[in-house]
């Protein structure tokens, strides 16, 4: 099962980069919303800030894990066939 999770192709490489960018953009938007839109009174501002923090941490984790999977033996041959 884990071997199947570590399979990397052109599509999964692109998806990893796109998901990382989406997480980062969503985190920035949530930070801005928490500071300018969400009222400071009540429990909503800390919840939104926590979600933004989780996304800002997950963005580089996804990108780094995609990179680490791409440098595994055998992945280079698969990625050389990709259109750039």
JSON list of C-alpha atoms in Angstrom, two decimals:
[
{"chain": "A", "resi": 1, "resn": "UNK", "atom": "CA", "xyz": [0.00, 0.00, 0.00]},
{"chain": "A", "resi": 2, "resn": "UNK", "atom": "CA", "xyz": [2.77, 2.48, 0.86]},
{"chain": "A", "resi": 3, "resn": "UNK", "atom": "CA", "xyz": [4.47, 1.77, -2.44]},
{"chain": "A", "resi": 4, "resn": "UNK", "atom": "CA", "xyz": [1.32, 2.93, -4.19]},
{"chain": "A", "resi": 5, "resn": "UNK", "atom": "CA", "xyz": [1.27, 6.15, -2.16]},
{"chain": "A", "resi": 6, "resn": "UNK", "atom": "CA", "xyz": [4.85, 6.96, -3.16]},
{"chain": "A", "resi": 7, "resn": "UNK", "atom": "CA", "xyz": [4.20, 6.68, -6.89]},
{"chain": "A", "resi": 8, "resn": "UNK", "atom": "CA", "xyz": [4.94, 9.98, -8.57]},
{"chain": "A", "resi": 9, "resn": "UNK", "atom": "CA", "xyz": [3.98, 10.98, -12.05]},
{"chain": "A", "resi": 10, "resn": "UNK", "atom": "CA", "xyz": [3.61, 14.17, -14.03]},
{"chain": "A", "resi": 11, "resn": "UNK", "atom": "CA", "xyz": [0.07, 14.72, -12.77]},
{"chain": "A", "resi": 12, "resn": "UNK", "atom": "CA", "xyz": [0.86, 14.17, -9.09]},
{"chain": "A", "resi": 13, "resn": "UNK", "atom": "CA", "xyz": [3.91, 16.44, -9.29]},
{"chain": "A", "resi": 14, "resn": "UNK", "atom": "CA", "xyz": [1.77, 19.25, -10.70]},
{"chain": "A", "resi": 15, "resn": "UNK", "atom": "CA", "xyz": [-0.99, 18.58, -8.18]},
{"chain": "A", "resi": 16, "resn": "UNK", "atom": "CA", "xyz": [1.47, 18.82, -5.28]},
{"chain": "A", "resi": 17, "resn": "UNK", "atom": "CA", "xyz": [2.71, 22.22, -6.43]},
{"chain": "A", "resi": 18, "resn": "UNK", "atom": "CA", "xyz": [-0.81, 23.52, -7.12]},
{"chain": "A", "resi": 19, "resn": "UNK", "atom": "CA", "xyz": [-2.15, 22.30, -3.77]},
{"chain": "A", "resi": 20, "resn": "UNK", "atom": "CA", "xyz": [0.77, 23.92, -1.98]},
{"chain": "A", "resi": 21, "resn": "UNK", "atom": "CA", "xyz": [0.09, 27.23, -3.75]},
{"chain": "A", "resi": 22, "resn": "UNK", "atom": "CA", "xyz": [-3.64, 27.00, -2.96]},
{"chain": "A", "resi": 23, "resn": "UNK", "atom": "CA", "xyz": [-2.90, 26.31, 0.73]},
{"chain": "A", "resi": 24, "resn": "UNK", "atom": "CA", "xyz": [-0.57, 29.31, 0.87]},
{"chain": "A", "resi": 25, "resn": "UNK", "atom": "CA", "xyz": [-3.05, 31.64, -0.86]},
{"chain": "A", "resi": 26, "resn": "UNK", "atom": "CA", "xyz": [-5.89, 30.44, 1.37]},
{"chain": "A", "resi": 27, "resn": "UNK", "atom": "CA", "xyz": [-3.75, 31.02, 4.46]},
{"chain": "A", "resi": 28, "resn": "UNK", "atom": "CA", "xyz": [-2.97, 34.59, 3.39]},
{"chain": "A", "resi": 29, "resn": "UNK", "atom": "CA", "xyz": [-6.65, 35.25, 2.71]},
{"chain": "A", "resi": 30, "resn": "UNK", "atom": "CA", "xyz": [-7.64, 33.81, 6.08]},
{"chain": "A", "resi": 31, "resn": "UNK", "atom": "CA", "xyz": [-5.05, 35.95, 7.87]},
{"chain": "A", "resi": 32, "resn": "UNK", "atom": "CA", "xyz": [-6.39, 39.04, 6.11]},
{"chain": "A", "resi": 33, "resn": "UNK", "atom": "CA", "xyz": [-9.97, 38.06, 6.88]},
{"chain": "A", "resi": 34, "resn": "UNK", "atom": "CA", "xyz": [-9.12, 37.46, 10.54]},
{"chain": "A", "resi": 35, "resn": "UNK", "atom": "CA", "xyz": [-7.51, 40.87, 10.90]},
{"chain": "A", "resi": 36, "resn": "UNK", "atom": "CA", "xyz": [-9.97, 42.96, 8.87]},
{"chain": "A", "resi": 37, "resn": "UNK", "atom": "CA", "xyz": [-13.30, 41.16, 8.52]},
{"chain": "A", "resi": 38, "resn": "UNK", "atom": "CA", "xyz": [-13.88, 38.83, 11.46]},
{"chain": "A", "resi": 39, "resn": "UNK", "atom": "CA", "xyz": [-14.80, 40.71, 14.64]},
{"chain": "A", "resi": 40, "resn": "UNK", "atom": "CA", "xyz": [-12.35, 40.42, 17.51]},
{"chain": "A", "resi": 41, "resn": "UNK", "atom": "CA", "xyz": [-15.15, 39.68, 19.95]},
{"chain": "A", "resi": 42, "resn": "UNK", "atom": "CA", "xyz": [-16.27, 36.10, 20.13]},
{"chain": "A", "resi": 43, "resn": "UNK", "atom": "CA", "xyz": [-14.49, 32.87, 19.34]},
{"chain": "A", "resi": 44, "resn": "UNK", "atom": "CA", "xyz": [-14.35, 33.26, 15.56]},
{"chain": "A", "resi": 45, "resn": "UNK", "atom": "CA", "xyz": [-11.12, 35.25, 15.15]},
{"chain": "A", "resi": 46, "resn": "UNK", "atom": "CA", "xyz": [-8.91, 32.69, 16.95]},
{"chain": "A", "resi": 47, "resn": "UNK", "atom": "CA", "xyz": [-10.52, 29.87, 14.97]},
{"chain": "A", "resi": 48, "resn": "UNK", "atom": "CA", "xyz": [-9.85, 31.62, 11.65]},
{"chain": "A", "resi": 49, "resn": "UNK", "atom": "CA", "xyz": [-6.29, 32.41, 12.72]},
{"chain": "A", "resi": 50, "resn": "UNK", "atom": "CA", "xyz": [-5.74, 28.79, 13.72]},
{"chain": "A", "resi": 51, "resn": "UNK", "atom": "CA", "xyz": [-6.99, 27.57, 10.33]},
{"chain": "A", "resi": 52, "resn": "UNK", "atom": "CA", "xyz": [-4.68, 30.04, 8.61]},
{"chain": "A", "resi": 53, "resn": "UNK", "atom": "CA", "xyz": [-1.77, 28.80, 10.70]},
{"chain": "A", "resi": 54, "resn": "UNK", "atom": "CA", "xyz": [-2.54, 25.19, 9.83]},
{"chain": "A", "resi": 55, "resn": "UNK", "atom": "CA", "xyz": [-2.64, 26.03, 6.12]},
{"chain": "A", "resi": 56, "resn": "UNK", "atom": "CA", "xyz": [0.56, 28.08, 6.25]},
{"chain": "A", "resi": 57, "resn": "UNK", "atom": "CA", "xyz": [2.31, 25.08, 7.84]},
{"chain": "A", "resi": 58, "resn": "UNK", "atom": "CA", "xyz": [0.80, 22.54, 5.44]},
{"chain": "A", "resi": 59, "resn": "UNK", "atom": "CA", "xyz": [1.81, 24.45, 2.29]},
{"chain": "A", "resi": 60, "resn": "UNK", "atom": "CA", "xyz": [5.58, 23.86, 2.62]},
{"chain": "A", "resi": 61, "resn": "UNK", "atom": "CA", "xyz": [5.00, 20.35, 4.02]},
{"chain": "A", "resi": 62, "resn": "UNK", "atom": "CA", "xyz": [3.17, 19.37, 0.82]},
{"chain": "A", "resi": 63, "resn": "UNK", "atom": "CA", "xyz": [5.80, 21.02, -1.37]},
{"chain": "A", "resi": 64, "resn": "UNK", "atom": "CA", "xyz": [8.74, 19.46, 0.48]},
{"chain": "A", "resi": 65, "resn": "UNK", "atom": "CA", "xyz": [7.15, 16.01, 0.54]},
{"chain": "A", "resi": 66, "resn": "UNK", "atom": "CA", "xyz": [6.49, 16.24, -3.20]},
{"chain": "A", "resi": 67, "resn": "UNK", "atom": "CA", "xyz": [10.13, 17.16, -3.74]},
{"chain": "A", "resi": 68, "resn": "UNK", "atom": "CA", "xyz": [11.38, 14.35, -1.51]},
{"chain": "A", "resi": 69, "resn": "UNK", "atom": "CA", "xyz": [9.24, 11.80, -3.36]},
{"chain": "A", "resi": 70, "resn": "UNK", "atom": "CA", "xyz": [10.58, 13.13, -6.66]},
{"chain": "A", "resi": 71, "resn": "UNK", "atom": "CA", "xyz": [14.19, 12.40, -5.67]},
{"chain": "A", "resi": 72, "resn": "UNK", "atom": "CA", "xyz": [13.49, 8.76, -4.79]},
{"chain": "A", "resi": 73, "resn": "UNK", "atom": "CA", "xyz": [15.23, 6.22, -7.01]},
{"chain": "A", "resi": 74, "resn": "UNK", "atom": "CA", "xyz": [13.17, 5.49, -10.09]},
{"chain": "A", "resi": 75, "resn": "UNK", "atom": "CA", "xyz": [11.23, 8.75, -9.98]},
{"chain": "A", "resi": 76, "resn": "UNK", "atom": "CA", "xyz": [13.67, 10.58, -12.26]},
{"chain": "A", "resi": 77, "resn": "UNK", "atom": "CA", "xyz": [12.92, 8.30, -15.21]},
{"chain": "A", "resi": 78, "resn": "UNK", "atom": "CA", "xyz": [9.18, 8.88, -14.80]},
{"chain": "A", "resi": 79, "resn": "UNK", "atom": "CA", "xyz": [9.58, 12.66, -14.56]},
{"chain": "A", "resi": 80, "resn": "UNK", "atom": "CA", "xyz": [11.83, 12.91, -17.63]},
{"chain": "A", "resi": 81, "resn": "UNK", "atom": "CA", "xyz": [8.87, 11.89, -19.78]},
{"chain": "A", "resi": 82, "resn": "UNK", "atom": "CA", "xyz": [6.80, 14.87, -18.57]},
{"chain": "A", "resi": 83, "resn": "UNK", "atom": "CA", "xyz": [6.05, 17.87, -20.74]},
{"chain": "A", "resi": 84, "resn": "UNK", "atom": "CA", "xyz": [7.44, 21.04, -19.20]}
]
